[in-house]
Amino acid sequence: MGEVKNKQVVLKDYVTGLLKESNLDIAEGTITLKLPEGSNEILLKNLYLSCDPYMRNLMNNLEGPGSPLLGYGVSKVVESRHPDYKKGDLVWGITKWQEYSLVPSSQIEFKIEHTDVPLSYYTGILGMPGMTAYAGFFEVGLPKKGDKVFVSAASGAVGQLVGQFAKLSGCYVVGSAGSKAKVDLLKNKFGFDDAFNYKEEHDLSAALKRHGNIVEGTITLKLPEGSNDVLLKNLYLSCDPYMRKFMSEILDWFFQYAPASPLTGFGVSKVLESGHPDYKKGDLVWGTTKWEEYSLVPSSQILFKIEHTHVPLSYYTGILGMPGLTAYAGFFEVGLPKEGDKVYVSAASGAVGQLVGQFAKLTGCYVVGSAGSKDKVDLLKNKFGFDDAFNYKEEPDLNAALKRYFPEGIDIYFENVGGKTLDVVLLNMRIHGRIVVYWYACGMISQYGRTQPEGVTNLSYLIIKRIRMQGFAVFDYYLKYPMFLEYVMPKIKEGKIVYVEDIAEGLENGPAALVGLFKGLNVGKQVLLLARE
């Protein structure tokens, strides 16, 4: 067969700004429909060409002006000198935007075996967009049943498939698109759980909160060359009251959560890859991480390596982690206990309180705790070994209650609540008593949800009774973590200290767990399990 005309779509010149029809031209070239002897190339007749967004980027400086556009297409083999293809084969892969294309032997073309579906599917669901959706969602996204998934540009070639893959995986799926017709398509044809028109949303953050507070992000599970960061797979996340403080719009603390960004807190993680000399792949660590499946931690951030793996890993969100160190440092370093001291612990069934009470008993103190339910009070007395405990919700007069349990007054108050409770406790402190007020766990929790904190009116008693009320932050005592482990580990092994956790499973249950914490629904340390090691 001789030379024939070969119609082409060519780029007139490099494109700036939006692509316009005037940037392209229809040209007519020629091609010989016969391969020369000794060639191992493939001659294709193009049947379908795929229009894809990435093509715009190629028009900046990669596609040469006057040359046919390059993209994906479905083609039929006209002639072949390549052993893997024969005349009549149907293929899909990269081709030029012209009627016929000569493909070098080094270029990969995928043979089409299934012809009982429209051939055009190989420009979409069975071609590059389908593979993009599949690999991105399953290989990178690593979905599990119950995940909350958000897909932008969701009515496009890739987005519509990601949404359907997610639904087939048992996920909750929300998509956004740019018109009412596209939104209807997402909900009524592709089966998305919900969808919205992003052009009608003045506040995208508010829209995402309205449609679900868990979104699907992506992360590359490989550190770039020269990085000294640490890549973590999060196993357990710690639900802590201080997190509420970071959610305020007006904040006088050093840190604040950003809307639509992952929460940050303490967790237990496994090192997937490390550029840091102190950590290696496979190490188990605890420290600050984000509320997501995988986190990239900068080299400047402190992570504590977990050496003791004969106890549940979740303990490192509590008794062997920040709450445990908080209880230890606050009670021993700030409270300065001695045998016979009278100790009162508020919010005593929580992550810190349950440990303070047991540390106090091991020191020979008399300990009373308060909590918000009968079950929690029973736990304090029958599991944690408090000398006594009461339900503060059933006490109409807290002052009378404290006088009943501490007729001679309180030596050490471990402050978890603040507000009215602290005000009454000041009346019941002994001379030279100590009040431990700690930050970064749950101190002053009654004030976290208030726009105007309650005033404490009895501060004059600090002077009258020479009370020492000292605030502290747990990270001031991180250097004493080995000393803390030396103290607490033997007592765990010997059963002298017990610990109670309230574990919720799955990142999708994180919001409920965190909200439940502030409603007092948790019993013990609230933990979120992401993955079993």
Short mmCIF file of C-alpha atoms in Angstrom, two decimals:
data_model
loop_
_atom_site.label_atom_id
_atom_site.label_comp_id
_atom_site.label_asym_id
_atom_site.label_seq_id
_atom_site.Cartn_x
_atom_site.Cartn_y
_atom_site.Cartn_z
CA MET A 1 0.00 0.00 0.00
CA GLY A 2 1.43 3.39 -0.96
CA GLU A 3 1.50 6.78 0.57
CA VAL A 4 -1.81 8.17 1.88
CA LYS A 5 -2.96 11.41 3.43
CA ASN A 6 -2.80 11.52 7.25
CA LYS A 7 -4.98 14.16 8.95
CA GLN A 8 -3.52 15.52 12.20
CA VAL A 9 -4.32 17.84 15.13
CA VAL A 10 -1.26 20.00 15.72
CA LEU A 11 -0.22 22.66 18.21
CA LYS A 12 0.26 26.07 16.59
CA ASP A 13 2.45 27.50 19.34
CA TYR A 14 3.13 27.08 23.06
CA VAL A 15 0.06 27.97 25.12
CA THR A 16 -0.24 30.47 27.97
CA GLY A 17 -3.42 30.81 30.01
CA LEU A 18 -6.56 28.94 29.00
CA LEU A 19 -6.40 26.70 25.96
CA LYS A 20 -8.37 28.07 22.99
CA GLU A 21 -9.33 26.46 19.71
CA SER A 22 -7.12 29.00 17.98
CA ASN A 23 -4.10 27.35 19.67
CA LEU A 24 -4.69 24.19 17.63
CA ASP A 25 -4.81 23.51 13.94
CA ILE A 26 -5.86 20.72 11.61
CA ALA A 27 -3.02 19.77 9.32
CA GLU A 28 -2.61 17.14 6.63
CA GLY A 29 0.48 15.04 6.50
CA THR A 30 1.26 11.86 4.60
CA ILE A 31 2.26 8.36 5.68
CA THR A 32 3.29 5.16 3.88
CA LEU A 33 1.09 2.27 4.97
CA LYS A 34 3.89 -0.25 4.64
CA LEU A 35 6.78 -0.85 6.98
CA PRO A 36 10.28 -1.04 5.49
CA GLU A 37 12.21 -4.30 5.59
CA GLY A 38 14.07 -4.84 8.87
CA SER A 39 11.83 -2.49 10.84
CA ASN A 40 10.41 -3.66 14.18
CA GLU A 41 7.89 -0.84 14.49
CA ILE A 42 4.08 -0.97 14.52
CA LEU A 43 1.76 0.88 12.19
CA LEU A 44 -1.56 1.82 13.82
CA LYS A 45 -4.91 3.10 12.58
CA ASN A 46 -6.29 5.18 15.45
CA LEU A 47 -9.91 4.47 16.38
CA TYR A 48 -10.45 6.51 19.56
CA LEU A 49 -8.41 9.31 21.14
CA SER A 50 -8.63 10.21 24.81
CA CYS A 51 -9.05 13.85 25.86
CA ASP A 52 -7.26 14.26 29.20
CA PRO A 53 -6.49 17.27 31.44
CA TYR A 54 -2.74 16.51 31.62
CA MET A 55 -2.50 17.35 27.91
CA ARG A 56 -2.73 21.06 28.74
CA ASN A 57 0.54 20.85 30.70
CA LEU A 58 2.30 19.37 27.67
CA MET A 59 1.45 22.47 25.69
CA ASN A 60 3.65 24.74 27.80
CA ASN A 61 6.95 23.62 26.36
CA LEU A 62 6.90 19.89 25.70
CA GLU A 63 4.68 19.52 22.66
CA GLY A 64 6.57 21.01 19.74
CA PRO A 65 4.60 23.56 17.70
CA GLY A 66 3.57 22.11 14.36
CA SER A 67 3.66 18.54 15.70
CA PRO A 68 0.63 16.31 16.32
CA LEU A 69 -0.63 16.17 19.90
CA LEU A 70 0.33 13.12 21.93
CA GLY A 71 -2.09 11.20 24.15
CA TYR A 72 -3.83 7.93 24.84
CA GLY A 73 -5.95 6.19 22.22
CA VAL A 74 -7.45 2.94 20.98
CA SER A 75 -5.98 1.65 17.71
CA LYS A 76 -5.94 -1.23 15.26
CA VAL A 77 -2.65 -2.72 14.03
CA VAL A 78 -2.36 -2.16 10.27
CA GLU A 79 1.05 -3.74 9.97
CA SER A 80 3.63 -4.97 12.49
CA ARG A 81 7.27 -5.99 12.53
CA HIS A 82 7.10 -6.47 16.32
CA PRO A 83 6.81 -10.08 17.55
CA ASP A 84 4.20 -9.21 20.20
CA TYR A 85 1.69 -7.64 17.79
CA LYS A 86 0.17 -8.83 14.54
CA LYS A 87 -2.00 -7.25 11.87
CA GLY A 88 -5.59 -6.85 13.09
CA ASP A 89 -4.75 -6.67 16.80
CA LEU A 90 -6.64 -4.06 18.81
CA VAL A 91 -4.49 -2.11 21.26
CA TRP A 92 -4.61 0.87 23.59
CA GLY A 93 -1.77 3.11 24.69
CA ILE A 94 0.03 6.30 23.74
CA THR A 95 -0.42 7.47 20.17
CA LYS A 96 -0.43 10.69 18.17
CA TRP A 97 -3.52 12.69 17.32
CA GLN A 98 -3.66 11.66 13.68
CA GLU A 99 -5.40 9.06 11.56
CA TYR A 100 -2.38 6.74 11.41
CA SER A 101 0.59 6.49 13.76
CA LEU A 102 3.95 4.80 13.51
CA VAL A 103 4.86 3.44 16.94
CA PRO A 104 8.46 2.53 17.89
CA SER A 105 9.10 -0.95 19.24
CA SER A 106 10.14 0.46 22.62
CA GLN A 107 6.68 1.93 23.25
CA ILE A 108 4.25 -0.16 25.31
CA GLU A 109 0.84 -0.84 23.80
CA PHE A 110 -1.74 -2.92 25.69
CA LYS A 111 -3.45 -5.62 23.66
CA ILE A 112 -7.23 -5.61 23.92
CA GLU A 113 -8.56 -9.10 24.63
CA HIS A 114 -12.10 -8.20 25.74
CA THR A 115 -14.06 -6.92 22.77
CA ASP A 116 -17.52 -7.58 24.22
CA VAL A 117 -17.50 -4.05 25.65
CA PRO A 118 -17.34 -0.77 23.71
CA LEU A 119 -13.79 -0.13 22.46
CA SER A 120 -14.09 3.44 23.71
CA TYR A 121 -13.95 2.05 27.28
CA TYR A 122 -10.21 1.58 26.72
CA THR A 123 -9.80 5.36 26.71
CA GLY A 124 -11.49 5.45 30.13
CA ILE A 125 -12.61 2.80 32.58
CA LEU A 126 -10.45 0.07 30.96
CA GLY A 127 -7.56 2.37 30.08
CA MET A 128 -5.32 4.92 31.75
CA PRO A 129 -8.08 6.69 33.78
CA GLY A 130 -9.35 3.35 35.10
CA MET A 131 -5.84 2.28 36.10
CA THR A 132 -5.28 5.70 37.71
CA ALA A 133 -8.45 5.37 39.79
CA TYR A 134 -7.69 1.77 40.74
CA ALA A 135 -4.03 2.23 41.67
CA GLY A 136 -4.60 5.56 43.42
CA PHE A 137 -7.52 4.35 45.50
CA PHE A 138 -6.48 0.80 46.37
CA GLU A 139 -2.68 0.91 46.28
CA VAL A 140 -2.14 4.39 47.73
CA GLY A 141 -5.41 5.13 49.53
CA LEU A 142 -5.46 1.68 51.23
CA PRO A 143 -9.21 1.83 51.90
CA LYS A 144 -11.05 -0.20 54.47
CA LYS A 145 -14.75 -0.69 55.08
CA GLY A 146 -16.32 2.32 56.75
CA ASP A 147 -13.75 4.86 55.52
CA LYS A 148 -15.08 8.34 54.68
CA VAL A 149 -13.96 9.35 51.17
CA PHE A 150 -14.08 12.74 49.46
CA VAL A 151 -13.51 12.98 45.70
CA SER A 152 -13.07 16.34 43.95
CA ALA A 153 -13.78 16.70 40.21
CA ALA A 154 -15.81 13.58 40.88
CA SER A 155 -17.74 13.39 37.63
CA GLY A 156 -14.56 13.15 35.55
CA ALA A 157 -13.03 10.05 34.01
CA VAL A 158 -11.10 9.16 37.17
CA GLY A 159 -13.35 10.62 39.87
CA GLN A 160 -16.49 8.74 38.88
CA LEU A 161 -14.57 5.46 39.14
CA VAL A 162 -12.91 6.28 42.48
CA GLY A 163 -16.35 6.96 43.94
CA GLN A 164 -17.73 3.67 42.71
CA PHE A 165 -14.66 1.70 43.84
CA ALA A 166 -15.10 3.31 47.26
CA LYS A 167 -18.78 2.35 47.43
CA LEU A 168 -17.93 -1.24 46.46
CA SER A 169 -15.39 -1.23 49.31
CA GLY A 170 -18.07 -0.27 51.83
CA CYS A 171 -16.97 3.36 52.17
CA TYR A 172 -19.06 6.50 52.65
CA VAL A 173 -18.43 8.72 49.60
CA VAL A 174 -18.99 12.41 48.93
CA GLY A 175 -18.04 14.07 45.63
CA SER A 176 -17.89 17.61 44.34
CA ALA A 177 -18.47 18.80 40.78
CA GLY A 178 -19.13 22.06 38.95
CA SER A 179 -22.79 21.91 37.93
CA LYS A 180 -26.18 20.68 39.11
CA ALA A 181 -26.29 18.14 36.28
CA LYS A 182 -22.94 16.67 37.35
CA VAL A 183 -24.00 16.56 40.99
CA ASP A 184 -27.18 14.71 39.99
CA LEU A 185 -25.04 12.27 38.01
CA LEU A 186 -22.87 11.56 41.05
CA LYS A 187 -25.82 10.83 43.30
CA ASN A 188 -28.24 9.17 40.88
CA LYS A 189 -25.98 7.29 38.46
CA PHE A 190 -22.67 6.67 40.20
CA GLY A 191 -24.21 6.01 43.62
CA PHE A 192 -22.25 8.54 45.70
CA ASP A 193 -23.74 8.96 49.18
CA ASP A 194 -23.79 12.71 48.70
CA ALA A 195 -22.43 15.39 46.40
CA PHE A 196 -22.30 19.17 46.11
CA ASN A 197 -21.60 21.87 43.55
CA TYR A 198 -18.35 23.51 44.67
CA LYS A 199 -19.21 26.66 42.67
CA GLU A 200 -22.17 27.24 44.99
CA GLU A 201 -20.11 26.86 48.17
CA HIS A 202 -18.68 30.08 49.60
CA ASP A 203 -16.86 28.17 52.34
CA LEU A 204 -15.38 24.82 51.26
CA SER A 205 -14.31 23.98 54.81
CA ALA A 206 -17.90 24.39 56.01
CA ALA A 207 -19.13 22.28 53.09
CA LEU A 208 -16.79 19.42 54.00
CA LYS A 209 -17.87 19.60 57.65
CA ARG A 210 -21.49 19.47 56.51
CA HIS A 211 -20.98 16.41 54.35
CA GLY A 212 -18.73 14.51 56.76
CA ASN A 213 -15.77 15.22 59.01
CA ILE A 214 -13.48 12.48 57.73
CA VAL A 215 -11.81 12.98 54.36
CA GLU A 216 -9.49 10.81 52.34
CA GLY A 217 -6.02 12.19 51.72
CA THR A 218 -2.99 10.66 50.04
CA ILE A 219 0.61 10.24 51.08
CA THR A 220 3.68 8.89 49.33
CA LEU A 221 5.06 5.99 51.33
CA LYS A 222 8.65 6.78 50.43
CA LEU A 223 10.94 9.49 51.73
CA PRO A 224 12.68 11.69 49.18
CA GLU A 225 16.43 11.39 48.81
CA GLY A 226 18.31 13.28 51.52
CA SER A 227 15.30 13.57 53.86
CA ASN A 228 15.88 13.07 57.58
CA ASP A 229 12.17 12.86 58.39
CA VAL A 230 10.39 9.79 59.75
CA LEU A 231 7.41 8.14 58.01
CA LEU A 232 4.97 6.52 60.44
CA LYS A 233 2.02 4.15 60.26
CA ASN A 234 -0.24 5.12 63.14
CA LEU A 235 -1.54 2.21 65.22
CA TYR A 236 -3.27 3.91 68.18
CA LEU A 237 -4.40 7.49 68.74
CA SER A 238 -4.98 9.04 72.14
CA CYS A 239 -8.22 10.97 72.80
CA ASP A 240 -7.31 13.72 75.27
CA PRO A 241 -9.28 16.65 76.72
CA TYR A 242 -6.60 19.24 75.88
CA MET A 243 -7.50 18.71 72.20
CA ARG A 244 -10.70 20.69 72.73
CA LYS A 245 -8.64 23.76 73.60
CA PHE A 246 -6.90 23.62 70.21
CA MET A 247 -10.25 23.83 68.43
CA SER A 248 -11.01 27.40 69.51
CA GLU A 249 -11.02 30.13 66.91
CA ILE A 250 -9.50 32.63 69.31
CA LEU A 251 -6.63 31.00 71.13
CA ASP A 252 -3.90 32.33 73.37
CA TRP A 253 -1.96 29.06 73.31
CA PHE A 254 0.98 28.37 71.04
CA PHE A 255 -0.91 25.90 68.84
CA GLN A 256 -4.24 25.79 67.06
CA TYR A 257 -5.94 23.26 64.79
CA ALA A 258 -6.53 24.50 61.25
CA PRO A 259 -9.98 23.77 59.75
CA ALA A 260 -9.95 20.87 57.25
CA SER A 261 -6.49 19.74 58.48
CA PRO A 262 -5.93 16.52 60.45
CA LEU A 263 -6.09 16.79 64.23
CA THR A 264 -2.79 16.46 66.07
CA GLY A 265 -2.30 14.48 69.26
CA PHE A 266 -0.37 11.65 70.88
CA GLY A 267 -0.27 8.21 69.32
CA VAL A 268 1.55 4.91 68.96
CA SER A 269 3.13 4.30 65.56
CA LYS A 270 5.38 2.01 63.56
CA VAL A 271 8.28 3.43 61.55
CA LEU A 272 7.83 2.61 57.85
CA GLU A 273 10.88 4.52 56.65
CA SER A 274 13.37 6.78 58.35
CA GLY A 275 16.02 9.27 57.37
CA HIS A 276 16.73 9.98 61.05
CA PRO A 277 19.72 8.22 62.63
CA ASP A 278 17.83 7.46 65.87
CA TYR A 279 14.99 5.51 64.23
CA LYS A 280 14.96 2.61 61.82
CA LYS A 281 12.30 0.82 59.81
CA GLY A 282 10.16 -1.38 62.06
CA ASP A 283 10.75 0.61 65.26
CA LEU A 284 7.70 1.15 67.46
CA VAL A 285 7.42 4.69 68.84
CA TRP A 286 5.05 6.97 70.73
CA GLY A 287 4.79 10.73 70.50
CA THR A 288 2.95 13.50 68.72
CA THR A 289 1.37 12.52 65.41
CA LYS A 290 -1.59 13.50 63.26
CA TRP A 291 -5.01 11.86 63.26
CA GLU A 292 -4.47 10.03 59.99
CA GLU A 293 -3.40 6.57 58.91
CA TYR A 294 0.13 7.64 57.96
CA SER A 295 2.15 10.63 59.18
CA LEU A 296 5.36 12.29 58.09
CA VAL A 297 7.19 13.51 61.19
CA PRO A 298 9.97 16.13 60.95
CA SER A 299 13.36 15.19 62.36
CA SER A 300 13.08 17.94 65.00
CA GLN A 301 10.08 16.26 66.64
CA ILE A 302 10.70 14.00 69.64
CA LEU A 303 9.56 10.39 69.35
CA PHE A 304 10.02 7.90 72.17
CA LYS A 305 11.15 4.42 71.13
CA ILE A 306 9.13 1.59 72.63
CA GLU A 307 11.38 -1.02 74.17
CA HIS A 308 8.84 -2.87 76.35
CA THR A 309 6.51 -4.78 74.01
CA HIS A 310 5.26 -7.37 76.51
CA VAL A 311 2.46 -4.96 77.50
CA PRO A 312 -0.37 -3.81 75.17
CA LEU A 313 0.90 -1.17 72.74
CA SER A 314 -2.16 0.93 73.57
CA TYR A 315 -0.61 1.50 77.02
CA TYR A 316 1.75 3.96 75.34
CA THR A 317 -1.21 6.27 74.73
CA GLY A 318 -1.83 6.16 78.47
CA ILE A 319 -0.02 4.65 81.41
CA LEU A 320 3.35 4.43 79.60
CA GLY A 321 2.85 7.56 77.50
CA MET A 322 1.98 11.20 78.02
CA PRO A 323 -0.83 10.63 80.60
CA GLY A 324 1.40 8.30 82.64
CA LEU A 325 4.31 10.71 82.58
CA THR A 326 1.90 13.54 83.46
CA ALA A 327 0.62 11.64 86.50
CA TYR A 328 4.14 10.72 87.59
CA ALA A 329 5.73 14.15 87.14
CA GLY A 330 2.76 16.05 88.53
CA PHE A 331 2.35 13.90 91.61
CA PHE A 332 5.98 13.27 92.55
CA GLU A 333 7.82 16.30 91.13
CA VAL A 334 5.20 18.98 91.84
CA GLY A 335 2.99 17.41 94.53
CA LEU A 336 5.99 16.28 96.63
CA PRO A 337 4.01 13.59 98.48
CA LYS A 338 4.95 11.99 101.75
CA GLU A 339 3.49 9.03 103.59
CA GLY A 340 0.23 9.84 105.35
CA ASP A 341 -0.73 12.77 103.07
CA LYS A 342 -4.43 13.24 102.31
CA VAL A 343 -4.89 13.33 98.52
CA TYR A 344 -7.94 14.36 96.50
CA VAL A 345 -8.15 13.63 92.75
CA SER A 346 -10.97 15.05 90.60
CA ALA A 347 -11.94 13.38 87.28
CA ALA A 348 -10.22 10.44 88.92
CA SER A 349 -11.28 7.66 86.53
CA GLY A 350 -9.63 9.33 83.55
CA ALA A 351 -6.31 8.55 81.95
CA VAL A 352 -4.27 10.61 84.46
CA GLY A 353 -6.47 10.46 87.54
CA GLN A 354 -6.56 6.66 87.82
CA LEU A 355 -2.74 6.62 87.91
CA VAL A 356 -2.34 9.50 90.38
CA GLY A 357 -4.58 7.64 92.82
CA GLN A 358 -2.54 4.44 92.53
CA PHE A 359 0.78 6.30 92.80
CA ALA A 360 -0.57 7.97 95.94
CA LYS A 361 -1.61 4.63 97.47
CA LEU A 362 1.81 3.13 96.71
CA THR A 363 3.34 6.11 98.54
CA GLY A 364 1.24 5.44 101.64
CA CYS A 365 -1.25 8.28 101.18
CA TYR A 366 -4.99 8.39 101.92
CA VAL A 367 -6.76 8.94 98.58
CA VAL A 368 -10.28 10.03 97.64
CA GLY A 369 -11.43 10.51 94.06
CA SER A 370 -14.51 11.95 92.39
CA ALA A 371 -16.08 10.90 89.08
CA GLY A 372 -19.32 11.39 87.19
CA SER A 373 -21.12 8.04 87.42
CA LYS A 374 -21.72 5.10 89.77
CA ASP A 375 -19.72 2.77 87.49
CA LYS A 376 -16.72 5.08 87.58
CA VAL A 377 -16.92 5.44 91.36
CA ASP A 378 -17.03 1.64 91.72
CA LEU A 379 -13.96 1.44 89.48
CA LEU A 380 -12.04 3.87 91.71
CA LYS A 381 -12.79 1.92 94.86
CA ASN A 382 -12.75 -1.68 93.63
CA LYS A 383 -10.15 -1.69 90.84
CA PHE A 384 -7.82 1.24 91.46
CA GLY A 385 -7.82 0.89 95.25
CA PHE A 386 -8.84 4.43 96.23
CA ASP A 387 -9.72 4.65 99.92
CA ASP A 388 -13.00 6.28 99.00
CA ALA A 389 -14.77 7.93 96.08
CA PHE A 390 -17.97 9.82 95.31
CA ASN A 391 -20.13 10.87 92.36
CA TYR A 392 -19.84 14.65 92.21
CA LYS A 393 -23.11 14.85 90.24
CA GLU A 394 -24.97 13.51 93.27
CA GLU A 395 -23.44 16.02 95.68
CA PRO A 396 -25.57 19.17 95.99
CA ASP A 397 -22.90 20.71 98.24
CA LEU A 398 -19.32 19.92 97.20
CA ASN A 399 -17.94 21.77 100.20
CA ALA A 400 -19.90 19.50 102.56
CA ALA A 401 -18.78 16.44 100.60
CA LEU A 402 -15.09 17.36 100.90
CA LYS A 403 -15.44 18.04 104.63
CA ARG A 404 -17.06 14.59 104.96
CA TYR A 405 -14.11 12.85 103.26
CA PHE A 406 -11.38 15.18 104.51
CA PRO A 407 -12.39 16.44 107.97
CA GLU A 408 -8.78 17.51 108.63
CA GLY A 409 -8.30 19.00 105.18
CA ILE A 410 -6.48 18.09 101.93
CA ASP A 411 -2.69 17.94 101.58
CA ILE A 412 -2.49 17.39 97.83
CA TYR A 413 -5.16 18.19 95.27
CA PHE A 414 -4.48 16.90 91.77
CA GLU A 415 -6.41 19.46 89.74
CA ASN A 416 -8.26 18.09 86.72
CA VAL A 417 -11.43 20.19 86.66
CA GLY A 418 -10.93 23.82 87.65
CA GLY A 419 -13.73 26.34 88.00
CA LYS A 420 -16.19 25.84 90.87
CA THR A 421 -14.45 22.65 91.99
CA LEU A 422 -11.12 24.42 92.46
CA ASP A 423 -12.89 27.26 94.25
CA VAL A 424 -14.35 24.86 96.84
CA VAL A 425 -11.17 22.81 97.17
CA LEU A 426 -9.26 25.95 98.24
CA LEU A 427 -11.53 26.18 101.30
CA ASN A 428 -10.62 22.61 102.26
CA MET A 429 -6.85 22.63 101.78
CA ARG A 430 -4.56 22.19 104.77
CA ILE A 431 -1.82 24.68 105.65
CA HIS A 432 1.15 24.14 103.31
CA GLY A 433 -1.04 22.05 100.98
CA ARG A 434 -0.08 21.57 97.35
CA ILE A 435 -2.31 21.91 94.30
CA VAL A 436 -1.00 20.40 91.09
CA VAL A 437 -2.41 22.11 87.99
CA TYR A 438 -1.22 20.52 84.81
CA TRP A 439 -1.44 21.38 81.16
CA TYR A 440 -1.39 19.20 78.04
CA ALA A 441 -3.55 16.44 79.45
CA CYS A 442 -6.84 17.55 80.96
CA GLY A 443 -6.23 20.16 83.67
CA MET A 444 -9.01 22.76 84.06
CA ILE A 445 -11.25 20.70 81.79
CA SER A 446 -14.46 22.41 82.96
CA GLN A 447 -13.21 25.63 81.36
CA TYR A 448 -12.40 24.27 77.89
CA GLY A 449 -15.82 24.84 76.36
CA ARG A 450 -16.40 28.26 77.88
CA THR A 451 -15.95 31.48 75.98
CA GLN A 452 -15.57 33.26 79.35
CA PRO A 453 -13.77 31.14 81.98
CA GLU A 454 -15.23 30.98 85.49
CA GLY A 455 -13.52 33.11 88.05
CA VAL A 456 -12.02 31.56 91.18
CA THR A 457 -13.07 33.68 94.16
CA ASN A 458 -11.22 31.91 96.99
CA LEU A 459 -7.66 32.63 95.86
CA SER A 460 -7.04 34.50 99.13
CA TYR A 461 -6.80 31.08 100.78
CA LEU A 462 -3.54 30.55 98.90
CA ILE A 463 -2.11 33.17 101.24
CA ILE A 464 -4.07 32.33 104.40
CA LYS A 465 -3.15 28.62 104.26
CA ARG A 466 0.22 29.08 102.52
CA ILE A 467 -0.94 26.73 99.78
CA ARG A 468 1.43 26.08 96.90
CA MET A 469 -0.47 25.89 93.60
CA GLN A 470 1.89 25.12 90.75
CA GLY A 471 1.21 24.62 87.09
CA PHE A 472 3.37 22.34 84.98
CA ALA A 473 3.63 21.01 81.45
CA VAL A 474 4.50 17.37 80.92
CA PHE A 475 7.06 18.03 78.19
CA ASP A 476 9.20 19.78 80.80
CA TYR A 477 9.74 16.31 82.23
CA TYR A 478 10.40 14.30 79.07
CA LEU A 479 14.04 13.84 80.11
CA LYS A 480 12.78 11.93 83.14
CA TYR A 481 10.90 9.39 81.02
CA PRO A 482 13.48 6.60 81.66
CA MET A 483 13.14 7.22 85.41
CA PHE A 484 9.36 7.04 85.06
CA LEU A 485 9.56 3.69 83.22
CA GLU A 486 11.91 2.34 85.87
CA TYR A 487 9.28 3.21 88.48
CA VAL A 488 6.13 2.05 86.73
CA MET A 489 7.09 -1.03 84.68
CA PRO A 490 7.81 -3.35 87.63
CA LYS A 491 4.55 -2.33 89.26
CA ILE A 492 2.59 -3.18 86.11
CA LYS A 493 4.26 -6.61 85.91
CA GLU A 494 3.59 -7.29 89.58
CA GLY A 495 -0.05 -6.17 89.32
CA LYS A 496 0.49 -3.33 91.77
CA ILE A 497 -0.85 -0.87 89.21
CA VAL A 498 -3.83 -1.59 86.96
CA TYR A 499 -5.01 0.39 84.01
CA VAL A 500 -8.38 0.74 82.24
CA GLU A 501 -8.80 1.74 78.61
CA ASP A 502 -11.83 2.55 76.50
CA ILE A 503 -10.84 1.57 72.93
CA ALA A 504 -12.74 2.61 69.78
CA GLU A 505 -11.65 1.00 66.51
CA GLY A 506 -11.26 2.76 63.16
CA LEU A 507 -10.43 6.34 62.24
CA GLU A 508 -14.07 6.82 61.25
CA ASN A 509 -15.03 6.43 64.93
CA GLY A 510 -12.57 9.13 66.04
CA PRO A 511 -15.03 12.03 66.12
CA ALA A 512 -17.53 10.05 68.22
CA ALA A 513 -14.79 8.96 70.61
CA LEU A 514 -13.51 12.50 71.04
CA VAL A 515 -16.99 13.97 71.51
CA GLY A 516 -17.82 11.19 73.97
CA LEU A 517 -14.75 12.10 75.99
CA PHE A 518 -16.12 15.59 76.62
CA LYS A 519 -19.52 14.15 77.53
CA GLY A 520 -17.88 11.86 80.07
CA LEU A 521 -18.96 8.71 78.23
CA ASN A 522 -15.51 7.11 78.36
CA VAL A 523 -14.41 4.86 81.19
CA GLY A 524 -10.65 5.11 81.62
CA LYS A 525 -8.27 6.20 78.88
CA GLN A 526 -10.03 6.84 75.58
CA VAL A 527 -7.99 5.33 72.74
CA LEU A 528 -8.56 5.05 69.00
CA LEU A 529 -7.22 1.88 67.33
CA LEU A 530 -6.17 2.39 63.70
CA ALA A 531 -4.21 -0.76 62.89
CA ARG A 532 -2.95 -3.80 64.75
CA GLU A 533 0.83 -4.09 64.63
#
